[in-house]
Structure formats: structure tokens, C-alpha cells
């Protein structure tokens, strides 16, 4: 799930200011700052990207038609995009905020105030680079308020005092690194922070963001400035995703060669650490500001705790599906033993392991049929390699690449759904197969274990709905599939467990109800006036 | 969940932290060279003219030459500096295929703007014979073309070619003009002088076409540069007007000459100013050597090491080296120039007597020597400002110099004969102080300016 790749970053000659006129529902035009029930902070997703978290957002808004929503969409500085969704009628306003873009702002601030302002910023900024917390954010917000002027690029980025602050920050943290790299890193980080703190803040009863990062920071700011309750839902773990992104960036050339002296290494933090630690701070701040921290499955929670989330605030609301659409599919009584993998033909799904597993499976069950169901044009090279592998294993009459299909047409004659991915969140294929009563064999990634074995506190325990296998282990996968295909009694037990678990815990209605209850409860919380 | 990927990506594009302006700067420095050569030639020719021709013809010739030099320089400078700056950009971008096309585009612009002005001046305002007026217009345009081509070529780092062409052309001018003075009249003198100018142009253009054998394309691409480099264009205009404005003001003094040809000059003052300029030649040479050797190396090191990942400590130490060089060099130049000025002022009476120059000029000459000494420092300091790409301050300085020179010269003129030239001297001193302040403000905060105020990438983040 990485919709950020799809954001078009064309250059456009937009005016310097980062805030375009907000879109407001026609009927409400003219009403100054209508208060919404819920204000959503969306980072680079809805309504400009389709699928993934964006689709999820659309469904969430639609499933609460009696609540009104205001949307803040955080987009890259050069962003020009088209809406991929028609905003549902209960969205009363939507506004883009360009990360890193600032208004020009006032030019003048008395020397005394300027000095106090920038010297005051130093401590919380230094904290943000290591173990920042909500108090640092509060300090920054109140310092900005105290200036009493309209802050913008002129004072915050272009003034000499701002420059001196950067130099002090550099000396205090990474005095041996390339100043040029530090400078751009810092301008990026601080520009992002300022743009969030100076962006528009619509009135709402509850604030909700769908990740930490910049959206989370916005959420924290809203909580601090309005005293209204805040809520964060994480699909993936932001800091984790950023870590991958940052580690693989090439522009930061870590100039110190690999330093074998541990002591020295500890002292010489690099710029990538600076990015990482700052984003960890943003996560921590988000978690501290939020009343509840929601994620899809238990697997994410240890990571949230590492990033500073209070375990008492953690909740799980799994994604649900339309159970009815799958529960009553008839079984096809006369079909050969059939296993299927549902997913795009891309390396992260590790299709090759599945193909090898079928090779082993065929030895124990000669008449087995296998389907690979999903679009195969995303990574043509990988698709070719897979076909090559099928040929070399002599499985051409066993394995079929169906391309993108409607899985419901195939479910009646599928006996096992397999998943060999090396990374997943909460895979839809298992939810849907499970709802149709098809046992699953999956690698132990994301929510797979919870989906197949149930959560720790599942009561009453519904039993196993299939098998969990190690990553990239075709033999083990083949063994488990053989057992399931040959042992009819086991198969039926697993099928029932899956069907029941999906119906009980992964019903879309439940997800809607859970958010509805949370919103209802938080909306009626009294405003807590903070500092 | 778009993250900071877009930010990371963008940060790799930080190419233009240093927009290399070297070619442009070199051109600005060298542009002083032809000016000096020209002043030398002019002084010589005018001296011969005065000696050998009847009074009226000599002044006819002299006034036309002065007008042509001064107005063509003022009018061409903005076009010239802007195209050269644009040319420097294309050199930096390693695409010089537009070079010949651009030159002819710029020349046509020069002719388009200055042709009508020259015609109005000589056919309308001045009272000349048709032939003389025509020769005068041709001479005006030839000189304008020379400014353009010479500076254009120095931007392409062809110093030898430029200097060679000037020597050859001016030598021809000198010989022919002297012969014309001996055996002909003012018309033949002007025609002979123009012939030498035409030789310079022919040599320079041949040089450009042979070095850049590309087809003419987009001859007017440079026009867009006026929007980006309007400060450079205005700087060129104001600096050259500042150099001349004291003469223009003095042309209104009671001692001016209103010639029968309806042009106004003030030979005593004009000649004093020309001669005074000659004494800046040694300083010019010293400055060139400073720039070419020590300064450019330190300058490049400052920017290069930033690019290569220097720490702040290193950046500051490089900056301090530049600053101590600027202080040191300015001090040495100032001392050298002041010594020369004192010497010249001291021996002026003897020289005047020896050459039979009118003693009326002595006071003015001394003031002009002081003024010219500081003027050369202003030029140097503004070139340094351009080096650091501080176009705004350079423009500010040149506007100040223009206005102060105009106003103070007027006041000194009103104060009476004994104050003639004092306005120019005082204005040059004040402007020099301003220049020193501006360069101090620039260099002592060089890292700040480099990363923030002059950093186009910083502002381009959003566009």
C-alpha cells in the first residue's frame, strides 16, 4: 500500500502561499467557518488517490451519513491533482494544505521579540530531533502565538535570526556533517512543521487523523489549540514506512565511512537519523495528543508502543467486509482439488514461492489445480519470470494465471486460499475467502495470524481456520496444503472456524458501528482547555 | 499516506546554489580595458585635432566624439550587461550554440534603439552638414556596436582577441585621423576614425563566428533575460550615467561652450575628467591580477567546499579568508591609488606647463583625480557585489552614485568656479563608502546570504 508513489508532482506556477481557497459545500457558502462533527487530517491520500487508505476513507465518511465532516488534505508543495472521488454529501468542506509551503507573512518583528522567539525555539527543536514530546509542540505553538504577528516565510525562513538558529541547531547536533545537507534537511523538516502549525484549523467536535507524521502533527496541534478530543487510526506504521523510505534515499550521502568504532559512531549521528528521530518524535506527539490510538491488528501494536504510545490508549478496529456477499456462495461439488493465490503478481507477494509449493503439492496430489488471481501487468518482468518458473517446473497444466477477476465467481471451486507475501497489513483476500468458508494457508505477516487463529482474547476461541507458515518455505506450504486437502474433517473444521470468525469480527457493519460509537462518545466530551 | 518522499526527492535538486557568474564578471572587468584604451586614443586624437585644425572644425570633431562615446555607452550598457549575463548562463549550461544568433539579435536591438536617437541628435538637434551628420550617426552606431561585441567576446574569455582587435583598430584610427587632421578637414577626420572602429568590429565578429560556427537560431531568446536580470540592466544604465552625469551637469555651467553646431561641451572640464581617468590604469591592472589569482581561488573554494559537504566551521574559515582578502586588497588598492593621486596632483602644474595646458583646468583636474580614484574603487567593489550575485545592492549603489554625482556636481557648480569638480570628488567618496558598507554587509554574512538571501533554490521550492 504505497499511494504516495502515485501523487503527481508536476511543477506548477502556483502562488507562493500554500493554502488555496477551501472548497465549501454550496449550501453552506457564506456561513463563516461552519463547525463539523469530525475533522479528518489526510496525508497525501483522499480524495486525490484511489484505492487503499483513500478508498477506506471514502467508505468511512459514507457509512456515517448523519455526521458532518471537514477534510484537511495534506499534499506535496507542487501538488496539482484531480479528485478521484466525489465528496459524499456529508462532507461540508475540504481544503488542501501544501506541506512546506508558507505564506510570505509579516516582515517586521521587533529585535527583542525576534530574539526571544528564536532562542525559545531552540530547546523544543533540539528535543524534536531526539525524543520530542507534546510539551515541545505546546512550547512551539505558544512561542509562535506570543510573537503577535503573522508568521510566514519572511520571519521563519528568510530572517537572519532564523538562519542563526539553524547554525546553532547544527552545532548542537550534527556539527561534523555536511552543512549543506543539514541545511536542506532542516529546511525540509522545519518547513513541514511550520506549514502544519500555520495551516487553517477548521472548527470540529472531534479531530481524526489516519496516520502519524504530518497528519498526526496537525492532529496534535488541533488537540492543543482547541482542547477537543483527538483520534488516530494507523493502517501501517508511519515511522516504519518512513524508515524504509529514508534508508533508501540516496541524496543524503553519509560521508563518514562506515565507522567501526562504536563509541564514535554513537556520537556521530547522521542526517538520516535526524529525519528518523524527528518523525519518531512526531509519532510520539501524535500518540500523546490522541485519546485513542486505533490500528487494524495486534501486530502493529508493539511498534506503536516502541514509538511511545501509551498501551492504555491502544484499540483495534479491524477492517470489515460485506460478509453477506460471500457467506452464501454455493460450493461446486465436482471440481478437482484447487488452491488459489489472490493478489497482484509482484515480488512483495512472493509468487515464486507459491509456484514452487505447487510443484511439491503436485507430487502428493497429482490432480491438483492452482490459480494465481490478480493483475499481472504491474511488474511485467516479474510476471515473465514467474511464467518461466512454471514452465521449468513443468506445471503449465496445473497453474493458471487468471489476471484480474471477480473472486466470487471462483470461490465455489476453490478449496484453499494461500498467501505467500513477505509483507501485508490486513489482507482482504483472507477476509473474503474466510467469509466464503475457505481455509487459508498464509505466511506470518501483518494480521494473517489473527485472521487464521483468532486474536489472543478471542472468546469463545473459534479454533484454527487454516495454517500459518514461515516466509519463503515452499515445502512447508505444500505440506500444510496437502494435509488440509486430504483430511476432509480438518478442512471442514477450518472452514467453519473461518466463516464464523469473519462473521463475528470482520463484518463491515461492526467496523462502522465501532467508529460510530467512538465518534458519538468523543463528540460529547466536554472541551478540555489546555494550557 | 504520502510521506516525505517528495521532499527527499526535491532536495537532490540543489544545483543552482552557485549560479556561476564568472564569465559575466570577467566581461565587466575587461570592459574597463577598452574604456581606458579609448580614453587614451581620444585624448591623443583631440590633442592633434586642436593643434592642427581650425578652431571650429576641431571642436566639431571633438564634440561629436564625446557625444558618441558618452551616449552610446550609456544606452548600450543595459543591453550589453544583460545579454552578457544571459550568455554566462548559457555557458554555464554548456550550450553555446545560440551564441552567434544572440549576438546579432542583441546588435539589432542596439541599432533599433540607438539608430533613431543618433539620427534625432545629429539631423535634428545639431546643426551639421548632411555628410557630417551622416558620418556622425555612423560613428555613433559603430561605437555602440563595439561596446556590445567587445564585452560579448570577453565573456567568451577571448581577452587576447579583444585586446588585439582594439590595438589594431585604434592604431589605424590614430594614424588615419592624424593624417586627416594634417591634410583634410573634420569630415575626413571623423570618417578616418570610424574606419578604425569598423576594423575593430570586423576583427571581433570574425573571431566570434569562427569560434562559434553555429547557425543563427532564436536571436531574441535573450530578451527574456531582461525580466530576470532587470537589476543588472538598470545597474549598467545607472553606473554609466553616473560616470557621465557630472559632465552633463557641467555642460550647463556658465563656462561651457555652446558650439556653432548647436552641441554643448565644456572642454576644460571634459578634458580634465578624461585625463584623470588615465591615472586609474595601474589600479585597474592590480585589481585584475588580484581577481584572477587570489580572489577567484578563494571564491571558488568557498562555494565548492559547501557543495562538497564542508562543515560550518570550514565554511566560516573560508569566508574569513575571503573577508581578509577583501580588506587587504581594498587597502592596498586604496593606498596605491592615493599615492598615485597625490603624485599626480603634486606634479600637475609642471606637466601642465610642459604641455601648455590651460592652467584654468588645474583645480578641476585635481578634483577629478580624486573623484576618478574613488570611482575605480566603486567599480571594483560593485564587481565584488556581482561576484556574490548581490545584484540588488549593486543597483542601489549605482543609483546612489548617479544621484549624488548629479546633485553634488550641481551644487559645486553653483558655488562657483573654484568648486568645479568638487561635487564629483565628494560623490565618488560617499559612494565608495556606501560600497564599502555594502560589501562588508555582504561578505561578513556570506554564509547567510549564500544559503538564504541569494539562494534561488530556497525560493524556488514552491514554484
Coordinates of N, CA and C in Angstrom, one line a residue, chain B residues 185-386:
Chain B
X185 N 39.9 67.7 -43.4 CA 39.1 68.6 -42.5 C 38.5 67.7 -41.5
X186 N 37.4 68.2 -40.8 CA 36.8 67.5 -39.7 C 36.0 66.3 -40.2
X187 N 35.5 66.4 -41.5 CA 34.8 65.3 -42.0 C 35.7 64.1 -42.3
X188 N 36.8 64.3 -42.9 CA 37.7 63.2 -43.2 C 38.3 62.7 -41.9
X189 N 38.4 63.5 -40.9 CA 38.9 63.0 -39.6 C 37.9 62.0 -39.0
X190 N 36.6 62.4 -39.0 CA 35.6 61.6 -38.4 C 35.5 60.2 -39.2
X191 N 35.6 60.4 -40.6 CA 35.5 59.2 -41.4 C 36.7 58.3 -41.1
X192 N 37.9 58.8 -40.9 CA 39.1 58.0 -40.7 C 38.9 57.3 -39.3
X193 N 38.4 58.1 -38.4 CA 38.3 57.5 -37.0 C 37.3 56.3 -37.1
X194 N 36.2 56.5 -37.8 CA 35.2 55.5 -38.0 C 35.8 54.2 -38.7
X195 N 36.7 54.5 -39.6 CA 37.3 53.3 -40.3 C 38.0 52.4 -39.3
X196 N 38.7 53.0 -38.4 CA 39.4 52.2 -37.4 C 38.4 51.4 -36.6
X197 N 37.3 52.1 -36.2 CA 36.3 51.4 -35.4 C 35.7 50.2 -36.2
X198 N 35.5 50.4 -37.5 CA 34.9 49.4 -38.3 C 35.9 48.2 -38.4
X199 N 37.2 48.5 -38.4 CA 38.2 47.4 -38.4 C 38.1 46.6 -37.1
X200 N 37.9 47.3 -35.9 CA 37.8 46.6 -34.7 C 36.6 45.6 -34.7
X201 N 35.5 46.2 -35.2 CA 34.2 45.4 -35.3 C 34.4 44.1 -36.2
X202 N 35.0 44.4 -37.3 CA 35.2 43.3 -38.3 C 36.1 42.2 -37.6
X203 N 37.1 42.6 -36.9 CA 38.0 41.6 -36.3 C 37.3 40.8 -35.2
X204 N 36.5 41.5 -34.4 CA 35.8 40.9 -33.3 C 34.7 39.9 -33.8
X205 N 34.0 40.4 -34.8 CA 32.9 39.5 -35.2 C 33.4 38.3 -35.9
X206 N 34.5 38.4 -36.7 CA 35.2 37.3 -37.3 C 35.6 36.3 -36.3
X207 N 36.1 36.8 -35.2 CA 36.6 35.9 -34.1 C 35.4 35.1 -33.6
X208 N 34.3 35.8 -33.3 CA 33.1 35.1 -32.8 C 32.6 34.0 -33.7
X209 N 32.4 34.4 -35.0 CA 31.9 33.5 -36.0 C 32.8 32.3 -36.2
X210 N 34.1 32.5 -36.1 CA 35.0 31.4 -36.4 C 35.0 30.4 -35.1
X211 N 34.9 31.0 -34.0 CA 34.9 30.2 -32.8 C 33.6 29.5 -32.5
X212 N 32.5 30.1 -33.0 CA 31.2 29.5 -32.7 C 30.4 29.4 -34.0
X213 N 30.8 28.4 -34.8 CA 30.2 28.2 -36.2 C 28.9 27.5 -36.1
X214 N 27.9 28.2 -35.4 CA 26.6 27.6 -35.4 C 25.6 28.4 -36.2
X215 N 24.6 27.7 -36.7 CA 23.6 28.5 -37.4 C 22.9 29.5 -36.5
X216 N 22.4 30.6 -37.0 CA 21.7 31.6 -36.2 C 20.4 30.9 -35.8
X217 N 20.1 30.9 -34.5 CA 18.8 30.4 -34.1 C 18.4 31.3 -32.9
X218 N 17.1 31.4 -32.8 CA 16.5 32.2 -31.7 C 17.3 33.4 -31.3
X219 N 17.4 34.4 -32.3 CA 18.3 35.5 -32.0 C 17.7 36.4 -30.8
X220 N 16.4 36.2 -30.5 CA 15.9 37.1 -29.5 C 15.6 36.3 -28.2
X221 N 16.2 35.2 -28.0 CA 15.9 34.4 -26.8 C 16.4 35.2 -25.6
X222 N 17.3 36.0 -25.8 CA 17.9 36.8 -24.6 C 16.9 37.8 -24.1
X223 N 15.9 38.2 -24.8 CA 15.0 39.2 -24.4 C 14.4 38.8 -23.0
X224 N 14.1 37.5 -22.8 CA 13.6 37.1 -21.6 C 14.5 37.4 -20.4
X225 N 15.8 37.5 -20.7 CA 16.7 37.7 -19.6 C 16.5 39.1 -18.9
X226 N 15.9 40.0 -19.7 CA 15.7 41.3 -19.1 C 14.7 41.2 -17.9
X227 N 13.8 40.3 -17.9 CA 12.9 40.1 -16.8 C 13.6 39.6 -15.6
X228 N 14.5 38.7 -15.8 CA 15.2 38.1 -14.7 C 16.4 39.0 -14.2
X229 N 17.0 39.6 -15.2 CA 18.2 40.4 -14.8 C 18.0 41.9 -14.9
X230 N 16.8 42.3 -14.6 CA 16.4 43.8 -14.8 C 17.3 44.6 -13.9
X231 N 17.8 44.0 -12.8 CA 18.6 44.8 -11.9 C 20.0 45.0 -12.5
X232 N 20.4 44.0 -13.3 CA 21.7 44.2 -14.0 C 21.6 45.2 -15.1
X233 N 20.5 45.2 -15.8 CA 20.3 46.1 -16.9 C 20.3 47.6 -16.3
X234 N 19.5 47.7 -15.2 CA 19.4 49.1 -14.6 C 20.8 49.5 -14.0
X235 N 21.5 48.5 -13.4 CA 22.8 48.8 -12.9 C 23.7 49.4 -14.0
X236 N 23.7 48.7 -15.1 CA 24.5 49.2 -16.3 C 24.1 50.6 -16.7
X237 N 22.9 50.8 -16.7 CA 22.4 52.2 -17.1 C 22.8 53.2 -16.1
X238 N 22.6 52.9 -14.8 CA 22.9 53.9 -13.8 C 24.4 54.2 -13.6
X239 N 25.2 53.1 -13.6 CA 26.6 53.3 -13.4 C 27.2 54.1 -14.6
X240 N 26.8 53.9 -15.8 CA 27.3 54.6 -16.9 C 26.8 56.1 -16.9
X241 N 25.5 56.2 -16.5 CA 25.0 57.6 -16.4 C 25.8 58.3 -15.2
X242 N 26.1 57.6 -14.2 CA 26.8 58.2 -13.0 C 28.2 58.7 -13.5
X243 N 28.8 57.9 -14.3 CA 30.1 58.3 -14.8 C 30.1 59.6 -15.6
X244 N 28.9 59.8 -16.3 CA 28.8 60.9 -17.2 C 28.1 62.1 -16.6
X245 N 27.3 61.9 -15.6 CA 26.3 62.9 -15.2 C 27.0 64.2 -14.8
X246 N 28.2 64.1 -14.2 CA 28.9 65.3 -13.8 C 29.2 66.2 -15.0
X247 N 29.6 65.5 -16.1 CA 29.9 66.2 -17.3 C 28.6 66.9 -17.9
X248 N 27.5 66.1 -17.8 CA 26.3 66.7 -18.3 C 25.9 67.9 -17.5
X249 N 26.0 67.8 -16.2 CA 25.7 69.0 -15.4 C 26.6 70.1 -15.7
X250 N 27.9 69.8 -15.8 CA 28.8 70.9 -16.1 C 28.6 71.6 -17.4
X251 N 27.9 70.9 -18.4 CA 27.6 71.5 -19.7 C 26.6 72.6 -19.5
X252 N 26.0 72.7 -18.3 CA 25.1 73.8 -18.1 C 25.8 75.0 -17.4
X253 N 27.1 74.8 -17.1 CA 27.7 75.9 -16.3 C 28.0 77.1 -17.2
X254 N 28.2 78.3 -16.5 CA 28.4 79.5 -17.3 C 29.6 79.4 -18.2
X255 N 30.6 78.5 -17.9 CA 31.8 78.5 -18.7 C 31.8 77.5 -19.8
X256 N 30.6 76.9 -20.0 CA 30.5 75.9 -21.1 C 30.7 76.6 -22.5
X257 N 30.8 75.7 -23.5 CA 30.9 76.2 -24.9 C 29.7 75.8 -25.6
X258 N 28.9 76.7 -26.1 CA 27.8 76.3 -27.0 C 28.3 76.5 -28.4
X259 N 28.6 75.4 -29.0 CA 29.3 75.4 -30.3 C 28.3 75.8 -31.4
X260 N 28.9 76.3 -32.5 CA 28.1 76.7 -33.7 C 27.3 75.5 -34.2
X261 N 27.7 74.3 -34.0 CA 27.0 73.1 -34.4 C 25.8 72.8 -33.5
X262 N 25.6 73.7 -32.5 CA 24.5 73.6 -31.6 C 24.7 72.5 -30.5
X263 N 25.9 71.9 -30.5 CA 26.2 70.9 -29.4 C 26.9 71.7 -28.3
X264 N 26.7 71.2 -27.0 CA 27.3 71.9 -25.9 C 28.4 71.0 -25.3
X265 N 29.6 71.6 -25.1 CA 30.6 70.9 -24.4 C 31.3 71.9 -23.4
X266 N 32.1 71.3 -22.6 CA 32.9 72.2 -21.7 C 34.3 71.6 -21.7
X267 N 35.1 72.0 -22.7 CA 36.3 71.3 -23.0 C 37.2 71.2 -21.8
X268 N 37.3 72.3 -21.0 CA 38.2 72.2 -19.8 C 37.8 71.1 -18.8
X269 N 36.6 71.0 -18.6 CA 36.1 70.0 -17.6 C 36.2 68.6 -18.2
X270 N 35.7 68.5 -19.5 CA 35.7 67.2 -20.1 C 37.2 66.6 -20.2
X271 N 38.1 67.5 -20.6 CA 39.5 67.0 -20.7 C 40.0 66.7 -19.4
X272 N 39.7 67.5 -18.4 CA 40.2 67.1 -17.0 C 39.7 65.8 -16.6
X273 N 38.5 65.5 -16.8 CA 37.9 64.2 -16.4 C 38.6 63.1 -17.2
X274 N 38.8 63.3 -18.5 CA 39.4 62.2 -19.3 C 40.8 61.9 -18.8
X275 N 41.5 63.0 -18.6 CA 42.9 62.8 -18.2 C 43.0 62.1 -16.8
X276 N 42.1 62.5 -15.9 CA 42.0 62.0 -14.6 C 41.8 60.5 -14.6
X277 N 41.0 60.1 -15.6 CA 40.7 58.6 -15.7 C 42.0 57.8 -16.0
X278 N 42.9 58.5 -16.7 CA 44.1 57.7 -17.1 C 44.9 57.3 -15.9
X279 N 44.8 58.0 -14.8 CA 45.6 57.6 -13.7 C 45.1 56.4 -12.9
X280 N 43.9 55.9 -13.4 CA 43.4 54.7 -12.7 C 43.9 53.4 -13.3
X281 N 44.7 53.6 -14.4 CA 45.2 52.4 -15.1 C 46.0 51.4 -14.2
X282 N 46.9 51.9 -13.4 CA 47.7 51.0 -12.6 C 46.8 50.2 -11.6
X283 N 45.8 50.9 -11.0 CA 44.9 50.3 -10.1 C 44.1 49.2 -10.8
X284 N 43.7 49.5 -12.0 CA 42.9 48.5 -12.8 C 43.7 47.3 -13.0
X285 N 45.0 47.4 -13.3 CA 45.9 46.3 -13.5 C 46.0 45.5 -12.2
X286 N 46.3 46.2 -11.1 CA 46.4 45.5 -9.9 C 45.2 44.7 -9.5
X287 N 44.0 45.3 -9.7 CA 42.8 44.7 -9.4 C 42.6 43.4 -10.2
X288 N 42.9 43.5 -11.5 CA 42.7 42.4 -12.4 C 43.5 41.2 -11.9
X289 N 44.8 41.5 -11.5 CA 45.7 40.5 -11.0 C 45.1 39.9 -9.7
X290 N 44.7 40.7 -8.8 CA 44.0 40.3 -7.6 C 42.9 39.3 -7.9
X291 N 42.0 39.7 -8.7 CA 40.9 38.8 -9.0 C 41.3 37.5 -9.6
X292 N 42.1 37.6 -10.7 CA 42.5 36.4 -11.4 C 43.3 35.4 -10.5
X293 N 44.0 35.9 -9.6 CA 44.8 35.0 -8.8 C 44.2 34.7 -7.5
X294 N 44.4 35.5 -6.5 CA 44.0 35.1 -5.2 C 42.5 35.0 -5.0
X295 N 41.8 36.1 -5.5 CA 40.4 36.1 -5.1 C 39.6 35.0 -5.7
X296 N 39.8 34.7 -7.0 CA 38.9 33.8 -7.6 C 39.1 32.4 -7.0
X297 N 40.3 32.1 -6.6 CA 40.6 30.8 -6.0 C 39.8 30.7 -4.6
X298 N 39.9 31.7 -3.8 CA 39.2 31.7 -2.5 C 37.7 31.7 -2.7
X299 N 37.3 32.4 -3.7 CA 35.8 32.5 -4.0 C 35.3 31.1 -4.4
X300 N 36.0 30.5 -5.3 CA 35.6 29.1 -5.8 C 35.6 28.2 -4.6
X301 N 36.7 28.2 -3.8 CA 36.8 27.3 -2.7 C 35.6 27.4 -1.8
X302 N 35.2 28.6 -1.5 CA 34.1 28.8 -0.6 C 32.9 28.1 -1.1
X303 N 32.5 28.3 -2.4 CA 31.3 27.6 -2.9 C 31.5 26.1 -3.1
X304 N 32.7 25.8 -3.7 CA 32.9 24.4 -4.0 C 32.9 23.5 -2.7
X305 N 33.5 24.0 -1.7 CA 33.6 23.2 -0.4 C 32.2 23.1 0.2
X306 N 31.4 24.1 0.1 CA 30.0 24.0 0.6 C 29.3 22.8 -0.2
X307 N 29.5 22.8 -1.5 CA 28.9 21.8 -2.3 C 29.4 20.4 -2.0
X308 N 30.7 20.4 -1.6 CA 31.2 19.0 -1.3 C 31.0 18.6 0.1
X309 N 30.2 19.4 0.8 CA 29.9 18.9 2.2 C 30.7 19.4 3.3
X310 N 31.2 20.7 3.2 CA 32.0 21.2 4.3 C 31.2 21.4 5.5
X311 N 31.9 21.4 6.7 CA 31.2 21.7 7.9 C 31.1 23.2 8.1
X312 N 30.3 23.6 9.0 CA 30.1 25.1 9.2 C 31.4 25.7 9.6
X313 N 32.2 25.0 10.3 CA 33.5 25.6 10.8 C 34.4 25.9 9.6
X314 N 34.4 25.0 8.6 CA 35.2 25.1 7.4 C 34.6 26.3 6.6
X315 N 33.3 26.3 6.5 CA 32.6 27.4 5.7 C 33.0 28.7 6.2
X316 N 33.0 28.8 7.6 CA 33.3 30.1 8.2 C 34.8 30.5 8.0
X317 N 35.6 29.5 8.0 CA 37.0 29.8 7.8 C 37.3 30.2 6.4
X318 N 36.6 29.6 5.4 CA 36.7 30.1 4.0 C 36.2 31.5 3.9
X319 N 35.1 31.8 4.6 CA 34.5 33.1 4.5 C 35.5 34.1 5.0
X320 N 36.1 33.8 6.2 CA 37.0 34.7 6.8 C 38.2 35.0 5.9
X321 N 38.6 34.0 5.1 CA 39.7 34.2 4.2 C 39.3 35.2 3.1
X322 N 38.1 35.0 2.6 CA 37.6 36.0 1.6 C 37.6 37.4 2.2
X323 N 37.1 37.5 3.4 CA 36.9 38.8 4.0 C 38.3 39.5 4.2
X324 N 39.2 38.7 4.7 CA 40.5 39.3 5.0 C 41.2 39.7 3.7
X325 N 40.9 38.9 2.6 CA 41.4 39.3 1.3 C 40.8 40.6 0.8
X326 N 39.5 40.7 1.0 CA 38.8 41.9 0.5 C 39.4 43.1 1.2
X327 N 39.5 43.0 2.6 CA 40.1 44.1 3.3 C 41.5 44.5 2.9
X328 N 42.3 43.4 2.8 CA 43.7 43.6 2.4 C 43.8 44.2 1.0
X329 N 43.1 43.7 0.1 CA 43.2 44.1 -1.3 C 42.7 45.6 -1.4
X330 N 41.5 45.8 -0.8 CA 41.0 47.2 -0.9 C 42.0 48.2 -0.3
X331 N 42.6 47.8 0.9 CA 43.5 48.7 1.5 C 44.7 49.0 0.6
X332 N 45.2 47.9 0.0 CA 46.4 48.1 -0.9 C 46.1 48.9 -2.1
X333 N 44.9 48.6 -2.7 CA 44.4 49.4 -3.8 C 44.3 50.9 -3.5
X334 N 43.7 51.1 -2.3 CA 43.4 52.5 -1.9 C 44.7 53.2 -1.7
X335 N 45.7 52.6 -1.0 CA 47.0 53.2 -0.8 C 47.6 53.5 -2.1
X336 N 47.7 52.5 -3.0 CA 48.3 52.7 -4.3 C 47.7 53.9 -5.0
X337 N 46.4 53.9 -5.0 CA 45.6 54.9 -5.8 C 45.9 56.3 -5.2
X338 N 45.8 56.3 -3.9 CA 46.0 57.6 -3.2 C 47.4 58.2 -3.5
X339 N 48.4 57.3 -3.4 CA 49.8 57.7 -3.7 C 49.9 58.3 -5.1
X340 N 49.3 57.5 -6.1 CA 49.4 58.0 -7.5 C 48.7 59.4 -7.6
X341 N 47.5 59.4 -6.9 CA 46.7 60.7 -7.0 C 47.5 61.9 -6.4
X342 N 48.2 61.6 -5.2 CA 48.9 62.7 -4.6 C 50.1 63.1 -5.5
X343 N 50.7 62.1 -6.1 CA 51.8 62.4 -7.0 C 51.4 63.3 -8.2
X344 N 50.3 62.8 -8.8 CA 49.8 63.5 -10.0 C 49.3 64.9 -9.7
X345 N 48.6 65.0 -8.5 CA 48.2 66.3 -8.1 C 49.4 67.3 -7.9
X346 N 50.4 66.7 -7.3 CA 51.6 67.5 -7.0 C 52.3 67.9 -8.3
X347 N 52.5 67.0 -9.2 CA 53.3 67.4 -10.4 C 52.4 68.0 -11.5
X348 N 51.1 68.1 -11.2 CA 50.2 68.6 -12.3 C 50.7 70.0 -12.9
X349 N 51.0 70.9 -12.0 CA 51.4 72.2 -12.6 C 52.6 72.1 -13.5
X350 N 53.6 71.3 -13.2 CA 54.8 71.1 -14.0 C 54.3 70.6 -15.4
X351 N 53.5 69.5 -15.3 CA 53.1 68.8 -16.5 C 52.3 69.8 -17.4
X352 N 51.4 70.5 -16.7 CA 50.5 71.5 -17.5 C 51.4 72.5 -18.2
X353 N 52.4 72.9 -17.5 CA 53.3 73.9 -18.1 C 54.0 73.3 -19.3
X354 N 54.5 72.1 -19.1 CA 55.3 71.5 -20.1 C 54.4 71.2 -21.4
X355 N 53.2 70.8 -21.2 CA 52.3 70.5 -22.4 C 51.5 71.7 -22.8
X356 N 51.7 72.8 -22.1 CA 51.0 74.0 -22.5 C 49.5 73.9 -22.3
X357 N 49.1 73.2 -21.2 CA 47.6 73.1 -20.9 C 47.2 74.3 -20.1
X358 N 46.0 74.7 -20.4 CA 45.5 75.9 -19.7 C 45.4 75.7 -18.2
X359 N 46.0 76.6 -17.5 CA 46.0 76.5 -16.0 C 44.6 76.6 -15.4
X360 N 43.7 77.1 -16.2 CA 42.3 77.2 -15.7 C 41.8 75.8 -15.2
X361 N 42.4 74.8 -15.9 CA 41.9 73.4 -15.6 C 42.5 72.8 -14.4
X362 N 43.5 73.4 -13.8 CA 44.3 72.8 -12.8 C 43.4 72.3 -11.6
X363 N 42.6 73.3 -11.1 CA 41.8 73.0 -9.9 C 40.8 71.8 -10.2
X364 N 40.1 71.9 -11.4 CA 39.2 70.9 -11.8 C 39.9 69.5 -11.9
X365 N 41.1 69.6 -12.5 CA 41.8 68.4 -12.8 C 42.1 67.7 -11.4
X366 N 42.6 68.5 -10.4 CA 42.9 67.9 -9.1 C 41.6 67.2 -8.5
X367 N 40.5 67.9 -8.6 CA 39.3 67.3 -8.1 C 38.9 66.0 -8.8
X368 N 39.1 66.1 -10.2 CA 38.7 64.9 -11.0 C 39.6 63.7 -10.7
X369 N 40.9 64.0 -10.3 CA 41.8 62.9 -10.0 C 41.3 62.2 -8.7
X370 N 40.9 63.0 -7.7 CA 40.4 62.4 -6.5 C 39.1 61.6 -6.8
X371 N 38.2 62.2 -7.6 CA 37.0 61.5 -8.0 C 37.3 60.2 -8.7
X372 N 38.1 60.3 -9.7 CA 38.4 59.1 -10.5 C 39.0 58.0 -9.7
X373 N 39.9 58.4 -8.7 CA 40.5 57.4 -7.8 C 39.4 56.6 -7.0
X374 N 38.4 57.3 -6.5 CA 37.4 56.6 -5.8 C 36.4 55.9 -6.7
X375 N 36.2 56.5 -7.9 CA 35.3 55.8 -8.9 C 35.8 54.4 -9.2
X376 N 37.1 54.3 -9.3 CA 37.7 53.0 -9.7 C 37.4 52.0 -8.6
X377 N 37.5 52.5 -7.3 CA 37.2 51.6 -6.2 C 35.7 51.2 -6.2
X378 N 34.9 52.2 -6.6 CA 33.4 51.8 -6.6 C 33.2 50.7 -7.6
X379 N 33.9 50.9 -8.8 CA 33.7 49.8 -9.8 C 34.2 48.5 -9.3
X380 N 35.3 48.5 -8.6 CA 35.8 47.2 -8.1 C 34.9 46.6 -7.1
X381 N 34.4 47.4 -6.1 CA 33.5 46.9 -5.1 C 32.2 46.4 -5.7
X382 N 31.7 47.1 -6.8 CA 30.5 46.6 -7.3 C 30.7 45.3 -8.1
X383 N 31.9 45.1 -8.6 CA 32.2 43.9 -9.3 C 32.2 42.8 -8.3
X384 N 32.7 43.1 -7.1 CA 32.7 42.1 -6.0 C 31.2 41.7 -5.6
X385 N 30.4 42.8 -5.6 CA 29.0 42.5 -5.2 C 28.4 41.6 -6.3
X386 N 28.7 41.8 -7.6 CA 28.2 41.0 -8.6 C 28.8 39.5 -8.5

